[in-house]
Every structure is written in structure tokens, then in C-alpha cells.
JSON list of C-alpha atoms in Angstrom, two decimals:
[
{"chain": "A", "resi": 1, "resn": "UNK", "atom": "CA", "xyz": [0.00, 0.00, 0.00]},
{"chain": "A", "resi": 2, "resn": "UNK", "atom": "CA", "xyz": [1.46, 3.41, -0.93]},
{"chain": "A", "resi": 3, "resn": "UNK", "atom": "CA", "xyz": [2.27, 6.08, 1.63]},
{"chain": "A", "resi": 4, "resn": "UNK", "atom": "CA", "xyz": [-0.50, 8.48, 2.54]},
{"chain": "A", "resi": 5, "resn": "UNK", "atom": "CA", "xyz": [-0.04, 11.83, 0.86]},
{"chain": "A", "resi": 6, "resn": "UNK", "atom": "CA", "xyz": [-2.10, 14.59, 2.38]},
{"chain": "A", "resi": 7, "resn": "UNK", "atom": "CA", "xyz": [-3.64, 17.18, 0.10]},
{"chain": "A", "resi": 8, "resn": "UNK", "atom": "CA", "xyz": [-4.78, 20.72, 0.72]},
{"chain": "A", "resi": 9, "resn": "UNK", "atom": "CA", "xyz": [-8.36, 19.48, 1.20]},
{"chain": "A", "resi": 10, "resn": "UNK", "atom": "CA", "xyz": [-7.22, 17.47, 4.24]},
{"chain": "A", "resi": 11, "resn": "UNK", "atom": "CA", "xyz": [-5.98, 20.49, 6.18]},
{"chain": "A", "resi": 12, "resn": "UNK", "atom": "CA", "xyz": [-7.70, 23.60, 4.79]},
{"chain": "A", "resi": 13, "resn": "UNK", "atom": "CA", "xyz": [-10.38, 25.65, 6.51]},
{"chain": "A", "resi": 14, "resn": "UNK", "atom": "CA", "xyz": [-13.54, 24.84, 4.56]},
{"chain": "A", "resi": 15, "resn": "UNK", "atom": "CA", "xyz": [-15.59, 27.73, 5.93]},
{"chain": "A", "resi": 16, "resn": "UNK", "atom": "CA", "xyz": [-13.61, 30.71, 4.65]},
{"chain": "A", "resi": 17, "resn": "UNK", "atom": "CA", "xyz": [-14.14, 34.33, 5.60]},
{"chain": "A", "resi": 18, "resn": "UNK", "atom": "CA", "xyz": [-14.26, 36.48, 2.48]},
{"chain": "A", "resi": 19, "resn": "UNK", "atom": "CA", "xyz": [-15.41, 39.90, 1.34]},
{"chain": "A", "resi": 20, "resn": "UNK", "atom": "CA", "xyz": [-16.76, 41.58, -1.80]},
{"chain": "A", "resi": 21, "resn": "UNK", "atom": "CA", "xyz": [-15.32, 44.19, -4.14]},
{"chain": "A", "resi": 22, "resn": "UNK", "atom": "CA", "xyz": [-17.37, 46.98, -2.55]},
{"chain": "A", "resi": 23, "resn": "UNK", "atom": "CA", "xyz": [-16.39, 46.28, 1.05]},
{"chain": "A", "resi": 24, "resn": "UNK", "atom": "CA", "xyz": [-15.10, 49.54, 2.63]},
{"chain": "A", "resi": 25, "resn": "UNK", "atom": "CA", "xyz": [-11.66, 49.89, 4.16]},
{"chain": "A", "resi": 26, "resn": "UNK", "atom": "CA", "xyz": [-12.75, 49.93, 7.81]},
{"chain": "A", "resi": 27, "resn": "UNK", "atom": "CA", "xyz": [-14.98, 46.90, 7.32]},
{"chain": "A", "resi": 28, "resn": "UNK", "atom": "CA", "xyz": [-12.02, 44.94, 5.95]},
{"chain": "A", "resi": 29, "resn": "UNK", "atom": "CA", "xyz": [-9.87, 45.93, 8.92]},
{"chain": "A", "resi": 30, "resn": "UNK", "atom": "CA", "xyz": [-12.65, 44.88, 11.28]},
{"chain": "A", "resi": 31, "resn": "UNK", "atom": "CA", "xyz": [-13.02, 41.48, 9.59]},
{"chain": "A", "resi": 32, "resn": "UNK", "atom": "CA", "xyz": [-9.27, 40.82, 9.77]},
{"chain": "A", "resi": 33, "resn": "UNK", "atom": "CA", "xyz": [-9.29, 41.69, 13.46]},
{"chain": "A", "resi": 34, "resn": "UNK", "atom": "CA", "xyz": [-12.46, 39.74, 14.26]},
{"chain": "A", "resi": 35, "resn": "UNK", "atom": "CA", "xyz": [-11.34, 36.53, 12.60]},
{"chain": "A", "resi": 36, "resn": "UNK", "atom": "CA", "xyz": [-7.63, 36.90, 13.41]},
{"chain": "A", "resi": 37, "resn": "UNK", "atom": "CA", "xyz": [-6.52, 36.40, 9.81]},
{"chain": "A", "resi": 38, "resn": "UNK", "atom": "CA", "xyz": [-3.97, 38.28, 7.73]},
{"chain": "A", "resi": 39, "resn": "UNK", "atom": "CA", "xyz": [-5.84, 38.32, 4.40]},
{"chain": "A", "resi": 40, "resn": "UNK", "atom": "CA", "xyz": [-9.30, 37.88, 2.86]},
{"chain": "A", "resi": 41, "resn": "UNK", "atom": "CA", "xyz": [-10.31, 36.53, -0.55]},
{"chain": "A", "resi": 42, "resn": "UNK", "atom": "CA", "xyz": [-12.31, 39.07, -2.56]},
{"chain": "A", "resi": 43, "resn": "UNK", "atom": "CA", "xyz": [-15.31, 37.55, -4.34]},
{"chain": "A", "resi": 44, "resn": "UNK", "atom": "CA", "xyz": [-17.67, 38.55, -7.09]},
{"chain": "A", "resi": 45, "resn": "UNK", "atom": "CA", "xyz": [-20.78, 36.93, -8.51]},
{"chain": "A", "resi": 46, "resn": "UNK", "atom": "CA", "xyz": [-21.60, 33.64, -6.84]},
{"chain": "A", "resi": 47, "resn": "UNK", "atom": "CA", "xyz": [-18.22, 33.23, -5.21]},
{"chain": "A", "resi": 48, "resn": "UNK", "atom": "CA", "xyz": [-15.50, 33.54, -7.83]},
{"chain": "A", "resi": 49, "resn": "UNK", "atom": "CA", "xyz": [-12.19, 34.70, -6.35]},
{"chain": "A", "resi": 50, "resn": "UNK", "atom": "CA", "xyz": [-10.98, 37.86, -8.11]},
{"chain": "A", "resi": 51, "resn": "UNK", "atom": "CA", "xyz": [-8.30, 38.97, -5.68]},
{"chain": "A", "resi": 52, "resn": "UNK", "atom": "CA", "xyz": [-6.99, 38.97, -2.13]},
{"chain": "A", "resi": 53, "resn": "UNK", "atom": "CA", "xyz": [-6.82, 41.92, 0.24]},
{"chain": "A", "resi": 54, "resn": "UNK", "atom": "CA", "xyz": [-4.20, 41.58, 2.95]},
{"chain": "A", "resi": 55, "resn": "UNK", "atom": "CA", "xyz": [-2.72, 43.56, 5.79]},
{"chain": "A", "resi": 56, "resn": "UNK", "atom": "CA", "xyz": [0.07, 44.55, 3.41]},
{"chain": "A", "resi": 57, "resn": "UNK", "atom": "CA", "xyz": [-2.51, 46.07, 1.04]},
{"chain": "A", "resi": 58, "resn": "UNK", "atom": "CA", "xyz": [-4.00, 48.11, 3.89]},
{"chain": "A", "resi": 59, "resn": "UNK", "atom": "CA", "xyz": [-0.79, 49.48, 5.40]},
{"chain": "A", "resi": 60, "resn": "UNK", "atom": "CA", "xyz": [-0.01, 52.14, 2.72]},
{"chain": "A", "resi": 61, "resn": "UNK", "atom": "CA", "xyz": [-2.87, 54.26, 4.09]},
{"chain": "A", "resi": 62, "resn": "UNK", "atom": "CA", "xyz": [-0.87, 54.66, 7.28]},
{"chain": "A", "resi": 63, "resn": "UNK", "atom": "CA", "xyz": [2.59, 54.48, 5.70]},
{"chain": "A", "resi": 64, "resn": "UNK", "atom": "CA", "xyz": [2.05, 57.42, 3.34]},
{"chain": "A", "resi": 65, "resn": "UNK", "atom": "CA", "xyz": [-0.08, 59.55, 5.64]},
{"chain": "A", "resi": 66, "resn": "UNK", "atom": "CA", "xyz": [2.65, 62.03, 6.62]},
{"chain": "A", "resi": 67, "resn": "UNK", "atom": "CA", "xyz": [4.82, 62.20, 3.49]},
{"chain": "A", "resi": 68, "resn": "UNK", "atom": "CA", "xyz": [4.78, 62.33, -0.27]},
{"chain": "A", "resi": 69, "resn": "UNK", "atom": "CA", "xyz": [5.74, 59.10, -2.00]},
{"chain": "A", "resi": 70, "resn": "UNK", "atom": "CA", "xyz": [9.01, 58.71, -3.83]},
{"chain": "A", "resi": 71, "resn": "UNK", "atom": "CA", "xyz": [8.74, 57.91, -7.56]},
{"chain": "A", "resi": 72, "resn": "UNK", "atom": "CA", "xyz": [9.45, 54.21, -6.93]},
{"chain": "A", "resi": 73, "resn": "UNK", "atom": "CA", "xyz": [6.59, 54.09, -4.42]},
{"chain": "A", "resi": 74, "resn": "UNK", "atom": "CA", "xyz": [3.75, 55.49, -6.54]},
{"chain": "A", "resi": 75, "resn": "UNK", "atom": "CA", "xyz": [2.02, 52.12, -6.94]},
{"chain": "A", "resi": 76, "resn": "UNK", "atom": "CA", "xyz": [1.92, 51.56, -3.20]},
{"chain": "A", "resi": 77, "resn": "UNK", "atom": "CA", "xyz": [1.03, 55.18, -2.51]},
{"chain": "A", "resi": 78, "resn": "UNK", "atom": "CA", "xyz": [-1.96, 54.86, -4.82]},
{"chain": "A", "resi": 79, "resn": "UNK", "atom": "CA", "xyz": [-3.40, 52.29, -2.44]},
{"chain": "A", "resi": 80, "resn": "UNK", "atom": "CA", "xyz": [-3.19, 54.84, 0.36]},
{"chain": "A", "resi": 81, "resn": "UNK", "atom": "CA", "xyz": [-6.13, 56.62, -1.28]},
{"chain": "A", "resi": 82, "resn": "UNK", "atom": "CA", "xyz": [-8.13, 53.45, -1.94]},
{"chain": "A", "resi": 83, "resn": "UNK", "atom": "CA", "xyz": [-11.42, 53.08, -0.11]},
{"chain": "A", "resi": 84, "resn": "UNK", "atom": "CA", "xyz": [-12.79, 49.68, -1.11]},
{"chain": "A", "resi": 85, "resn": "UNK", "atom": "CA", "xyz": [-11.60, 46.09, -1.49]},
{"chain": "A", "resi": 86, "resn": "UNK", "atom": "CA", "xyz": [-11.67, 46.22, -5.28]},
{"chain": "A", "resi": 87, "resn": "UNK", "atom": "CA", "xyz": [-9.13, 49.05, -5.24]},
{"chain": "A", "resi": 88, "resn": "UNK", "atom": "CA", "xyz": [-7.03, 47.64, -2.43]},
{"chain": "A", "resi": 89, "resn": "UNK", "atom": "CA", "xyz": [-6.79, 43.99, -3.42]},
{"chain": "A", "resi": 90, "resn": "UNK", "atom": "CA", "xyz": [-3.94, 42.21, -5.12]},
{"chain": "A", "resi": 91, "resn": "UNK", "atom": "CA", "xyz": [-5.22, 40.72, -8.36]},
{"chain": "A", "resi": 92, "resn": "UNK", "atom": "CA", "xyz": [-5.24, 38.17, -9.85]},
{"chain": "A", "resi": 93, "resn": "UNK", "atom": "CA", "xyz": [-5.35, 36.16, -6.67]},
{"chain": "A", "resi": 94, "resn": "UNK", "atom": "CA", "xyz": [-2.67, 33.58, -5.92]},
{"chain": "A", "resi": 95, "resn": "UNK", "atom": "CA", "xyz": [-4.73, 30.42, -5.39]},
{"chain": "A", "resi": 96, "resn": "UNK", "atom": "CA", "xyz": [-4.41, 26.67, -5.05]},
{"chain": "A", "resi": 97, "resn": "UNK", "atom": "CA", "xyz": [-6.65, 23.68, -5.80]},
{"chain": "A", "resi": 98, "resn": "UNK", "atom": "CA", "xyz": [-7.94, 21.34, -3.10]},
{"chain": "A", "resi": 99, "resn": "UNK", "atom": "CA", "xyz": [-6.20, 18.31, -4.62]},
{"chain": "A", "resi": 100, "resn": "UNK", "atom": "CA", "xyz": [-2.76, 19.97, -4.57]},
{"chain": "A", "resi": 101, "resn": "UNK", "atom": "CA", "xyz": [-0.20, 18.36, -2.29]},
{"chain": "A", "resi": 102, "resn": "UNK", "atom": "CA", "xyz": [0.95, 20.18, 0.83]},
{"chain": "A", "resi": 103, "resn": "UNK", "atom": "CA", "xyz": [4.41, 20.49, -0.72]},
{"chain": "A", "resi": 104, "resn": "UNK", "atom": "CA", "xyz": [2.91, 22.25, -3.75]},
{"chain": "A", "resi": 105, "resn": "UNK", "atom": "CA", "xyz": [0.99, 24.67, -1.54]},
{"chain": "A", "resi": 106, "resn": "UNK", "atom": "CA", "xyz": [4.10, 25.35, 0.54]},
{"chain": "A", "resi": 107, "resn": "UNK", "atom": "CA", "xyz": [6.13, 26.11, -2.58]},
{"chain": "A", "resi": 108, "resn": "UNK", "atom": "CA", "xyz": [3.49, 28.57, -3.82]},
{"chain": "A", "resi": 109, "resn": "UNK", "atom": "CA", "xyz": [3.42, 30.35, -0.46]},
{"chain": "A", "resi": 110, "resn": "UNK", "atom": "CA", "xyz": [7.21, 30.60, -0.35]},
{"chain": "A", "resi": 111, "resn": "UNK", "atom": "CA", "xyz": [7.57, 31.76, -3.96]},
{"chain": "A", "resi": 112, "resn": "UNK", "atom": "CA", "xyz": [4.78, 34.33, -3.79]},
{"chain": "A", "resi": 113, "resn": "UNK", "atom": "CA", "xyz": [5.54, 35.32, -0.19]},
{"chain": "A", "resi": 114, "resn": "UNK", "atom": "CA", "xyz": [2.00, 34.92, 1.08]},
{"chain": "A", "resi": 115, "resn": "UNK", "atom": "CA", "xyz": [0.71, 33.43, 4.33]},
{"chain": "A", "resi": 116, "resn": "UNK", "atom": "CA", "xyz": [-2.68, 32.20, 3.12]},
{"chain": "A", "resi": 117, "resn": "UNK", "atom": "CA", "xyz": [-4.05, 30.84, -0.14]},
{"chain": "A", "resi": 118, "resn": "UNK", "atom": "CA", "xyz": [-7.67, 30.77, -1.29]},
{"chain": "A", "resi": 119, "resn": "UNK", "atom": "CA", "xyz": [-8.60, 27.25, -2.34]},
{"chain": "A", "resi": 120, "resn": "UNK", "atom": "CA", "xyz": [-10.62, 27.27, -5.56]},
{"chain": "A", "resi": 121, "resn": "UNK", "atom": "CA", "xyz": [-12.23, 24.78, -7.93]},
{"chain": "A", "resi": 122, "resn": "UNK", "atom": "CA", "xyz": [-11.75, 24.62, -11.68]},
{"chain": "A", "resi": 123, "resn": "UNK", "atom": "CA", "xyz": [-14.17, 27.53, -12.14]},
{"chain": "A", "resi": 124, "resn": "UNK", "atom": "CA", "xyz": [-12.31, 29.74, -9.68]},
{"chain": "A", "resi": 125, "resn": "UNK", "atom": "CA", "xyz": [-15.04, 29.44, -7.05]},
{"chain": "A", "resi": 126, "resn": "UNK", "atom": "CA", "xyz": [-13.95, 29.64, -3.42]},
{"chain": "A", "resi": 127, "resn": "UNK", "atom": "CA", "xyz": [-13.87, 26.31, -1.56]},
{"chain": "A", "resi": 128, "resn": "UNK", "atom": "CA", "xyz": [-11.83, 27.30, 1.47]},
{"chain": "A", "resi": 129, "resn": "UNK", "atom": "CA", "xyz": [-8.54, 28.79, 2.63]},
{"chain": "A", "resi": 130, "resn": "UNK", "atom": "CA", "xyz": [-5.26, 27.14, 3.53]},
{"chain": "A", "resi": 131, "resn": "UNK", "atom": "CA", "xyz": [-2.68, 28.86, 5.72]},
{"chain": "A", "resi": 132, "resn": "UNK", "atom": "CA", "xyz": [0.90, 28.23, 6.76]},
{"chain": "A", "resi": 133, "resn": "UNK", "atom": "CA", "xyz": [-0.30, 26.84, 10.07]},
{"chain": "A", "resi": 134, "resn": "UNK", "atom": "CA", "xyz": [-2.63, 24.43, 8.25]},
{"chain": "A", "resi": 135, "resn": "UNK", "atom": "CA", "xyz": [0.32, 23.00, 6.32]},
{"chain": "A", "resi": 136, "resn": "UNK", "atom": "CA", "xyz": [2.06, 22.25, 9.61]},
{"chain": "A", "resi": 137, "resn": "UNK", "atom": "CA", "xyz": [-0.82, 20.11, 10.90]},
{"chain": "A", "resi": 138, "resn": "UNK", "atom": "CA", "xyz": [0.76, 16.94, 9.51]},
{"chain": "A", "resi": 139, "resn": "UNK", "atom": "CA", "xyz": [3.52, 17.36, 12.10]},
{"chain": "A", "resi": 140, "resn": "UNK", "atom": "CA", "xyz": [0.89, 16.80, 14.81]},
{"chain": "A", "resi": 141, "resn": "UNK", "atom": "CA", "xyz": [0.74, 13.13, 13.81]},
{"chain": "A", "resi": 142, "resn": "UNK", "atom": "CA", "xyz": [1.94, 10.90, 16.63]},
{"chain": "A", "resi": 143, "resn": "UNK", "atom": "CA", "xyz": [5.23, 9.01, 16.43]},
{"chain": "A", "resi": 144, "resn": "UNK", "atom": "CA", "xyz": [3.26, 5.76, 16.53]},
{"chain": "A", "resi": 145, "resn": "UNK", "atom": "CA", "xyz": [1.19, 6.76, 13.49]},
{"chain": "A", "resi": 146, "resn": "UNK", "atom": "CA", "xyz": [4.28, 7.73, 11.51]},
{"chain": "A", "resi": 147, "resn": "UNK", "atom": "CA", "xyz": [6.15, 4.60, 12.55]},
{"chain": "A", "resi": 148, "resn": "UNK", "atom": "CA", "xyz": [3.27, 2.35, 11.51]},
{"chain": "A", "resi": 149, "resn": "UNK", "atom": "CA", "xyz": [3.00, 4.04, 8.12]},
{"chain": "A", "resi": 150, "resn": "UNK", "atom": "CA", "xyz": [6.73, 3.70, 7.42]},
{"chain": "A", "resi": 151, "resn": "UNK", "atom": "CA", "xyz": [6.60, 0.07, 8.46]},
{"chain": "A", "resi": 152, "resn": "UNK", "atom": "CA", "xyz": [3.62, -0.56, 6.19]},
{"chain": "A", "resi": 153, "resn": "UNK", "atom": "CA", "xyz": [4.31, 1.63, 3.16]},
{"chain": "A", "resi": 154, "resn": "UNK", "atom": "CA", "xyz": [8.13, 1.66, 3.05]},
{"chain": "A", "resi": 155, "resn": "UNK", "atom": "CA", "xyz": [9.43, -1.48, 4.73]},
{"chain": "A", "resi": 156, "resn": "UNK", "atom": "CA", "xyz": [6.38, -3.50, 3.78]},
{"chain": "A", "resi": 157, "resn": "UNK", "atom": "CA", "xyz": [6.96, -3.05, 0.06]},
{"chain": "A", "resi": 158, "resn": "UNK", "atom": "CA", "xyz": [8.05, -6.17, -1.84]},
{"chain": "A", "resi": 159, "resn": "UNK", "atom": "CA", "xyz": [11.24, -4.42, -2.98]},
{"chain": "A", "resi": 160, "resn": "UNK", "atom": "CA", "xyz": [12.29, -3.50, 0.57]},
{"chain": "A", "resi": 161, "resn": "UNK", "atom": "CA", "xyz": [15.03, -5.61, 2.17]},
{"chain": "A", "resi": 162, "resn": "UNK", "atom": "CA", "xyz": [13.88, -8.00, 4.89]},
{"chain": "A", "resi": 163, "resn": "UNK", "atom": "CA", "xyz": [14.91, -7.51, 8.49]},
{"chain": "A", "resi": 164, "resn": "UNK", "atom": "CA", "xyz": [14.82, -3.71, 8.61]},
{"chain": "A", "resi": 165, "resn": "UNK", "atom": "CA", "xyz": [13.10, -1.96, 11.49]},
{"chain": "A", "resi": 166, "resn": "UNK", "atom": "CA", "xyz": [12.02, 1.60, 12.14]},
{"chain": "A", "resi": 167, "resn": "UNK", "atom": "CA", "xyz": [11.58, 3.73, 15.23]},
{"chain": "A", "resi": 168, "resn": "UNK", "atom": "CA", "xyz": [10.24, 7.28, 15.39]},
{"chain": "A", "resi": 169, "resn": "UNK", "atom": "CA", "xyz": [10.99, 9.76, 18.17]},
{"chain": "A", "resi": 170, "resn": "UNK", "atom": "CA", "xyz": [9.75, 13.36, 17.98]},
{"chain": "A", "resi": 171, "resn": "UNK", "atom": "CA", "xyz": [9.11, 12.88, 14.27]},
{"chain": "A", "resi": 172, "resn": "UNK", "atom": "CA", "xyz": [12.66, 11.69, 13.53]},
{"chain": "A", "resi": 173, "resn": "UNK", "atom": "CA", "xyz": [12.56, 8.27, 11.86]},
{"chain": "A", "resi": 174, "resn": "UNK", "atom": "CA", "xyz": [15.51, 5.90, 12.27]},
{"chain": "A", "resi": 175, "resn": "UNK", "atom": "CA", "xyz": [15.83, 2.87, 10.02]},
{"chain": "A", "resi": 176, "resn": "UNK", "atom": "CA", "xyz": [17.98, 0.06, 11.43]},
{"chain": "A", "resi": 177, "resn": "UNK", "atom": "CA", "xyz": [19.19, -3.29, 10.21]},
{"chain": "A", "resi": 178, "resn": "UNK", "atom": "CA", "xyz": [21.69, -5.03, 7.99]},
{"chain": "A", "resi": 179, "resn": "UNK", "atom": "CA", "xyz": [21.76, -4.00, 4.36]},
{"chain": "A", "resi": 180, "resn": "UNK", "atom": "CA", "xyz": [23.93, -5.64, 1.74]},
{"chain": "A", "resi": 181, "resn": "UNK", "atom": "CA", "xyz": [22.95, -3.38, -1.15]},
{"chain": "A", "resi": 182, "resn": "UNK", "atom": "CA", "xyz": [24.11, 0.13, -0.20]},
{"chain": "A", "resi": 183, "resn": "UNK", "atom": "CA", "xyz": [22.49, 1.61, -3.30]},
{"chain": "A", "resi": 184, "resn": "UNK", "atom": "CA", "xyz": [19.14, 1.19, -1.54]},
{"chain": "A", "resi": 185, "resn": "UNK", "atom": "CA", "xyz": [20.06, 3.63, 1.25]},
{"chain": "A", "resi": 186, "resn": "UNK", "atom": "CA", "xyz": [19.04, 6.86, -0.55]},
{"chain": "A", "resi": 187, "resn": "UNK", "atom": "CA", "xyz": [15.90, 5.19, -1.91]},
{"chain": "A", "resi": 188, "resn": "UNK", "atom": "CA", "xyz": [14.79, 4.06, 1.55]},
{"chain": "A", "resi": 189, "resn": "UNK", "atom": "CA", "xyz": [15.60, 7.46, 3.05]},
{"chain": "A", "resi": 190, "resn": "UNK", "atom": "CA", "xyz": [13.62, 9.27, 0.35]},
{"chain": "A", "resi": 191, "resn": "UNK", "atom": "CA", "xyz": [10.63, 6.98, 0.79]},
{"chain": "A", "resi": 192, "resn": "UNK", "atom": "CA", "xyz": [10.61, 7.44, 4.57]},
{"chain": "A", "resi": 193, "resn": "UNK", "atom": "CA", "xyz": [11.01, 11.20, 4.26]},
{"chain": "A", "resi": 194, "resn": "UNK", "atom": "CA", "xyz": [7.95, 11.30, 1.98]},
{"chain": "A", "resi": 195, "resn": "UNK", "atom": "CA", "xyz": [5.72, 10.08, 4.81]},
{"chain": "A", "resi": 196, "resn": "UNK", "atom": "CA", "xyz": [3.70, 13.01, 6.12]},
{"chain": "A", "resi": 197, "resn": "UNK", "atom": "CA", "xyz": [4.84, 14.20, 9.53]},
{"chain": "A", "resi": 198, "resn": "UNK", "atom": "CA", "xyz": [8.44, 12.98, 9.28]},
{"chain": "A", "resi": 199, "resn": "UNK", "atom": "CA", "xyz": [10.82, 15.68, 10.51]},
{"chain": "A", "resi": 200, "resn": "UNK", "atom": "CA", "xyz": [14.04, 13.92, 9.53]},
{"chain": "A", "resi": 201, "resn": "UNK", "atom": "CA", "xyz": [15.35, 10.47, 8.62]},
{"chain": "A", "resi": 202, "resn": "UNK", "atom": "CA", "xyz": [18.41, 8.75, 10.03]},
{"chain": "A", "resi": 203, "resn": "UNK", "atom": "CA", "xyz": [19.93, 5.58, 8.64]},
{"chain": "A", "resi": 204, "resn": "UNK", "atom": "CA", "xyz": [21.64, 2.99, 10.83]},
{"chain": "A", "resi": 205, "resn": "UNK", "atom": "CA", "xyz": [22.13, 0.28, 8.24]},
{"chain": "A", "resi": 206, "resn": "UNK", "atom": "CA", "xyz": [25.19, -1.88, 8.65]},
{"chain": "A", "resi": 207, "resn": "UNK", "atom": "CA", "xyz": [26.49, -4.11, 5.87]},
{"chain": "A", "resi": 208, "resn": "UNK", "atom": "CA", "xyz": [25.24, -7.69, 6.01]},
{"chain": "A", "resi": 209, "resn": "UNK", "atom": "CA", "xyz": [27.84, -10.41, 5.68]},
{"chain": "A", "resi": 210, "resn": "UNK", "atom": "CA", "xyz": [26.53, -13.43, 3.85]},
{"chain": "A", "resi": 211, "resn": "UNK", "atom": "CA", "xyz": [27.58, -16.73, 5.35]},
{"chain": "A", "resi": 212, "resn": "UNK", "atom": "CA", "xyz": [30.20, -18.48, 3.25]}
]
């Protein structure tokens, strides 16, 4: 049986707080504060995501209050005069699909430097929101759960050498046993590391001496 690979749908918040294009500035601030989130999807029609308004989009109103903007800051300064979500939002929205892997979602967040991603379907309709903290939920799996999955999905495979054992402590998986074919070491390590919730993998695989 293959290892369990969690997807965004497994960890996302399905009931997402969102706003519309015409939402005024102070209402957006109030929603962010009330729900303790850093950004809101902006919707139009029956729920299609057209942008995201974040704390970063709101800050220019305070940042440029006392001074004139420099030429390289005109785009940000323009937001200082914006009054509604449609003017404030970043568009198009950076989104992800529910069937994306957690690794894919993490790469998007890192590349685009965002903390939350609207989760949309093929029509761009909002299905939920996934945050950085959601992606870390897999690390709440117990050591016993992780150990059992490695034993079943990695060591239980027909191609895996017999006699290997695994132990997991604080998310760190250690594979032990005698291994004649050293070329299997990186393959075993990669397979164990792919199990959700594994923090690190250590190999304690001595060479097996065949009886002559």
C-alpha cells in the first residue's frame, strides 16, 4: 500500500471568511481583526475569487499619511487613497486547488511570499482557505502513526530488504538493520522522508555479511 499523501483538502479551513469588491476599508480591517486572519479573498458573482486583500494592502494608508511618495513608491502610494476592497486587493489572486499536495501549496506560499491561499475549484469558485499553520498540521501526527505508516508503506513493500526496522521519536525516523545493497540507502531514506509528519530520517544500516 502506498504512503498516505495529504492534500490541501485534508488540512484547509472549509468555511472561509471572504469579502466583496465593494467592502469599505474599515470593514475589511474589522473582519481581519475579528477573525484573526492576515488576508481575505475578494469575491464577485456567486463566489468567484478575483483577488486577495491583505494587511500589506492596507498598510499604505498609514505608511504614506505624513509624506509624499518617492517615484518608486507610486504604486503603493496609490493604495493609500483606496477606499474599497476592489481598489485595495492584489489581483489576480494567488490560489491553489484542493487536490494539490501540501508540498505544492508550501512552494506557492514561499515563492509568492503569502501566508494564506484561497482554495478554488476549476471555475475559480472559493472552496476554502489554507494557511501556513494548516500546512504544519501533519507534524501533529503521533510518532506511533508515523512509525506504523513507514513500516507498512516503506518497509512492507516487496522491494524493501527484509529484516529492517524503524523507530520514530519526535518525528525523527531511524531505520535500522543489515543492508547488503548500499544503493538502496538513498531510496529508503527518500521513501521514509515522503511520509507526512516525518521531521528527519536517520539511517543505521550496517552491511550484512553473507555466510560463506
